Amino acid sequence: MGRKRGTRTARRILPTQRDVLRDVMLTAGKYGAWMTLRELARLTRFGETSISAQLRHLRKAKCGGFMLEKRVRKPEVVSSEEHFVVWEYRLTPRLAQRRIATRRGAGSRRRRRR
């Protein structure tokens, strides 16, 4: 009862939640659209809290270093059932990304050689 060698099965690689949100937000950003967490949740079927966390991750350099803008949605756009402040977001790629070659601070493992 061993495996058959030489046969390949096509693996389906599903995009991560972060990948899906990145693609949705960048596509919306191309058209100048701002999206709320509720709109993103309805569109992607992910929870609002996890969407918020993934948007924070997308700001990090190792996750793309995107620029996440946040603003309060205008009252005339908010539905009558929402009686609180509604935030909307827009994700844009950074135009000039800088990488810091050396780390500074006490926690750095690398030391400069003289």
PDB file of C-alpha atoms in Angstrom:
ATOM      1  CA  MET A   1       0.000   0.000   0.000  1.00  0.00           C
ATOM      2  CA  GLY A   2       2.497   2.585  -1.111  1.00  0.00           C
ATOM      3  CA  ARG A   3       2.278   5.660  -3.149  1.00  0.00           C
ATOM      4  CA  LYS A   4       2.497   5.574  -6.870  1.00  0.00           C
ATOM      5  CA  ARG A   5       5.642   7.294  -7.926  1.00  0.00           C
ATOM      6  CA  GLY A   6       5.740   9.625 -10.826  1.00  0.00           C
ATOM      7  CA  THR A   7       2.118  10.723 -10.630  1.00  0.00           C
ATOM      8  CA  ARG A   8       1.314  14.302  -9.884  1.00  0.00           C
ATOM      9  CA  THR A   9      -1.874  15.678  -8.549  1.00  0.00           C
ATOM     10  CA  ALA A  10      -2.769  19.250  -9.250  1.00  0.00           C
ATOM     11  CA  ARG A  11      -2.796  21.124  -5.991  1.00  0.00           C
ATOM     12  CA  ARG A  12      -5.125  24.013  -5.641  1.00  0.00           C
ATOM     13  CA  ILE A  13      -3.486  26.860  -3.837  1.00  0.00           C
ATOM     14  CA  LEU A  14      -6.045  29.121  -2.233  1.00  0.00           C
ATOM     15  CA  PRO A  15      -5.179  32.768  -1.689  1.00  0.00           C
ATOM     16  CA  THR A  16      -4.834  33.885   1.903  1.00  0.00           C
ATOM     17  CA  GLN A  17      -7.233  36.314   3.518  1.00  0.00           C
ATOM     18  CA  ARG A  18      -4.562  39.002   3.302  1.00  0.00           C
ATOM     19  CA  ASP A  19      -4.111  38.367  -0.440  1.00  0.00           C
ATOM     20  CA  VAL A  20      -7.848  38.633  -1.076  1.00  0.00           C
ATOM     21  CA  LEU A  21      -8.153  41.875   0.912  1.00  0.00           C
ATOM     22  CA  ARG A  22      -5.088  43.355  -0.768  1.00  0.00           C
ATOM     23  CA  ASP A  23      -6.499  42.640  -4.229  1.00  0.00           C
ATOM     24  CA  VAL A  24      -9.965  43.968  -3.371  1.00  0.00           C
ATOM     25  CA  MET A  25      -8.613  47.140  -1.765  1.00  0.00           C
ATOM     26  CA  LEU A  26      -6.126  47.875  -4.569  1.00  0.00           C
ATOM     27  CA  THR A  27      -8.822  47.369  -7.184  1.00  0.00           C
ATOM     28  CA  ALA A  28     -11.168  49.710  -5.315  1.00  0.00           C
ATOM     29  CA  GLY A  29      -8.318  52.206  -4.915  1.00  0.00           C
ATOM     30  CA  LYS A  30      -7.783  52.332  -8.691  1.00  0.00           C
ATOM     31  CA  TYR A  31     -11.269  53.798  -8.973  1.00  0.00           C
ATOM     32  CA  GLY A  32     -10.884  56.112  -5.988  1.00  0.00           C
ATOM     33  CA  ALA A  33     -13.316  54.121  -3.862  1.00  0.00           C
ATOM     34  CA  TRP A  34     -13.153  54.017  -0.084  1.00  0.00           C
ATOM     35  CA  MET A  35     -14.536  50.954   1.691  1.00  0.00           C
ATOM     36  CA  THR A  36     -15.787  50.346   5.212  1.00  0.00           C
ATOM     37  CA  LEU A  37     -15.111  47.197   7.201  1.00  0.00           C
ATOM     38  CA  ARG A  38     -18.761  46.215   6.814  1.00  0.00           C
ATOM     39  CA  GLU A  39     -18.586  46.536   3.018  1.00  0.00           C
ATOM     40  CA  LEU A  40     -15.404  44.467   2.930  1.00  0.00           C
ATOM     41  CA  ALA A  41     -17.001  41.830   5.170  1.00  0.00           C
ATOM     42  CA  ARG A  42     -20.044  41.549   2.915  1.00  0.00           C
ATOM     43  CA  LEU A  43     -17.874  41.349  -0.188  1.00  0.00           C
ATOM     44  CA  THR A  44     -15.290  38.847   1.073  1.00  0.00           C
ATOM     45  CA  ARG A  45     -17.321  36.995   3.753  1.00  0.00           C
ATOM     46  CA  PHE A  46     -14.525  37.494   6.310  1.00  0.00           C
ATOM     47  CA  GLY A  47     -15.160  38.938   9.769  1.00  0.00           C
ATOM     48  CA  GLU A  48     -14.752  42.676  10.334  1.00  0.00           C
ATOM     49  CA  THR A  49     -12.232  42.251  13.148  1.00  0.00           C
ATOM     50  CA  SER A  50      -9.988  39.977  11.112  1.00  0.00           C
ATOM     51  CA  ILE A  51     -10.240  42.357   8.150  1.00  0.00           C
ATOM     52  CA  SER A  52      -9.073  45.186  10.391  1.00  0.00           C
ATOM     53  CA  ALA A  53      -6.109  43.108  11.557  1.00  0.00           C
ATOM     54  CA  GLN A  54      -5.149  42.136   8.005  1.00  0.00           C
ATOM     55  CA  LEU A  55      -5.285  45.767   6.879  1.00  0.00           C
ATOM     56  CA  ARG A  56      -2.853  46.622   9.694  1.00  0.00           C
ATOM     57  CA  HIS A  57      -0.560  43.830   8.523  1.00  0.00           C
ATOM     58  CA  LEU A  58      -0.559  45.192   4.975  1.00  0.00           C
ATOM     59  CA  ARG A  59       1.104  48.363   6.287  1.00  0.00           C
ATOM     60  CA  LYS A  60       4.139  46.382   7.450  1.00  0.00           C
ATOM     61  CA  ALA A  61       7.158  46.259   5.155  1.00  0.00           C
ATOM     62  CA  LYS A  62       7.288  42.450   5.138  1.00  0.00           C
ATOM     63  CA  CYS A  63       3.636  42.279   4.028  1.00  0.00           C
ATOM     64  CA  GLY A  64       3.926  44.798   1.220  1.00  0.00           C
ATOM     65  CA  GLY A  65       4.368  48.121   3.003  1.00  0.00           C
ATOM     66  CA  PHE A  66       1.170  49.587   1.615  1.00  0.00           C
ATOM     67  CA  MET A  67      -0.183  52.954   2.660  1.00  0.00           C
ATOM     68  CA  LEU A  68      -3.516  52.607   4.466  1.00  0.00           C
ATOM     69  CA  GLU A  69      -5.583  55.772   4.630  1.00  0.00           C
ATOM     70  CA  LYS A  70      -8.485  56.103   7.046  1.00  0.00           C
ATOM     71  CA  ARG A  71     -11.219  58.722   7.286  1.00  0.00           C
ATOM     72  CA  VAL A  72     -14.700  59.195   8.718  1.00  0.00           C
ATOM     73  CA  ARG A  73     -17.462  58.514   6.233  1.00  0.00           C
ATOM     74  CA  LYS A  74     -19.679  61.500   5.502  1.00  0.00           C
ATOM     75  CA  PRO A  75     -23.011  61.445   7.381  1.00  0.00           C
ATOM     76  CA  GLU A  76     -25.097  61.604   4.207  1.00  0.00           C
ATOM     77  CA  VAL A  77     -23.526  58.344   2.962  1.00  0.00           C
ATOM     78  CA  VAL A  78     -24.089  56.408   6.211  1.00  0.00           C
ATOM     79  CA  SER A  79     -27.356  54.474   6.435  1.00  0.00           C
ATOM     80  CA  SER A  80     -30.016  55.541   8.922  1.00  0.00           C
ATOM     81  CA  GLU A  81     -29.575  52.371  11.007  1.00  0.00           C
ATOM     82  CA  GLU A  82     -25.958  53.255  11.869  1.00  0.00           C
ATOM     83  CA  HIS A  83     -25.864  55.955  14.533  1.00  0.00           C
ATOM     84  CA  PHE A  84     -22.144  55.990  15.169  1.00  0.00           C
ATOM     85  CA  VAL A  85     -18.968  57.024  13.401  1.00  0.00           C
ATOM     86  CA  VAL A  86     -18.201  54.859  10.392  1.00  0.00           C
ATOM     87  CA  TRP A  87     -14.602  54.663   9.200  1.00  0.00           C
ATOM     88  CA  GLU A  88     -13.671  53.995   5.610  1.00  0.00           C
ATOM     89  CA  TYR A  89     -10.332  52.840   4.258  1.00  0.00           C
ATOM     90  CA  ARG A  90      -8.267  53.072   1.091  1.00  0.00           C
ATOM     91  CA  LEU A  91      -5.135  51.057   0.351  1.00  0.00           C
ATOM     92  CA  THR A  92      -2.487  52.372  -2.016  1.00  0.00           C
ATOM     93  CA  PRO A  93       0.995  51.122  -2.840  1.00  0.00           C
ATOM     94  CA  ARG A  94       3.863  53.234  -1.546  1.00  0.00           C
ATOM     95  CA  LEU A  95       5.627  55.063  -4.331  1.00  0.00           C
ATOM     96  CA  ALA A  96       9.083  54.995  -2.813  1.00  0.00           C
ATOM     97  CA  GLN A  97       9.885  52.170  -0.470  1.00  0.00           C
ATOM     98  CA  ARG A  98      13.070  52.382   1.505  1.00  0.00           C
ATOM     99  CA  ARG A  99      14.751  49.445   3.098  1.00  0.00           C
ATOM    100  CA  ILE A 100      16.804  50.052   6.140  1.00  0.00           C
ATOM    101  CA  ALA A 101      20.054  48.155   5.669  1.00  0.00           C
ATOM    102  CA  THR A 102      21.144  48.217   9.263  1.00  0.00           C
ATOM    103  CA  ARG A 103      19.080  47.791  12.354  1.00  0.00           C
ATOM    104  CA  ARG A 104      19.550  50.166  15.204  1.00  0.00           C
ATOM    105  CA  GLY A 105      18.984  49.501  18.850  1.00  0.00           C
ATOM    106  CA  ALA A 106      20.048  47.179  21.622  1.00  0.00           C
ATOM    107  CA  GLY A 107      18.182  44.188  20.216  1.00  0.00           C
ATOM    108  CA  SER A 108      20.244  44.052  17.036  1.00  0.00           C
ATOM    109  CA  ARG A 109      22.095  40.797  16.440  1.00  0.00           C
ATOM    110  CA  ARG A 110      24.373  42.098  13.715  1.00  0.00           C
ATOM    111  CA  ARG A 111      27.467  44.001  14.633  1.00  0.00           C
ATOM    112  CA  ARG A 112      29.515  46.160  12.348  1.00  0.00           C
ATOM    113  CA  ARG A 113      32.971  44.928  11.485  1.00  0.00           C
ATOM    114  CA  ARG A 114      35.822  47.425  11.440  1.00  0.00           C
TER     115      ARG A 114
END
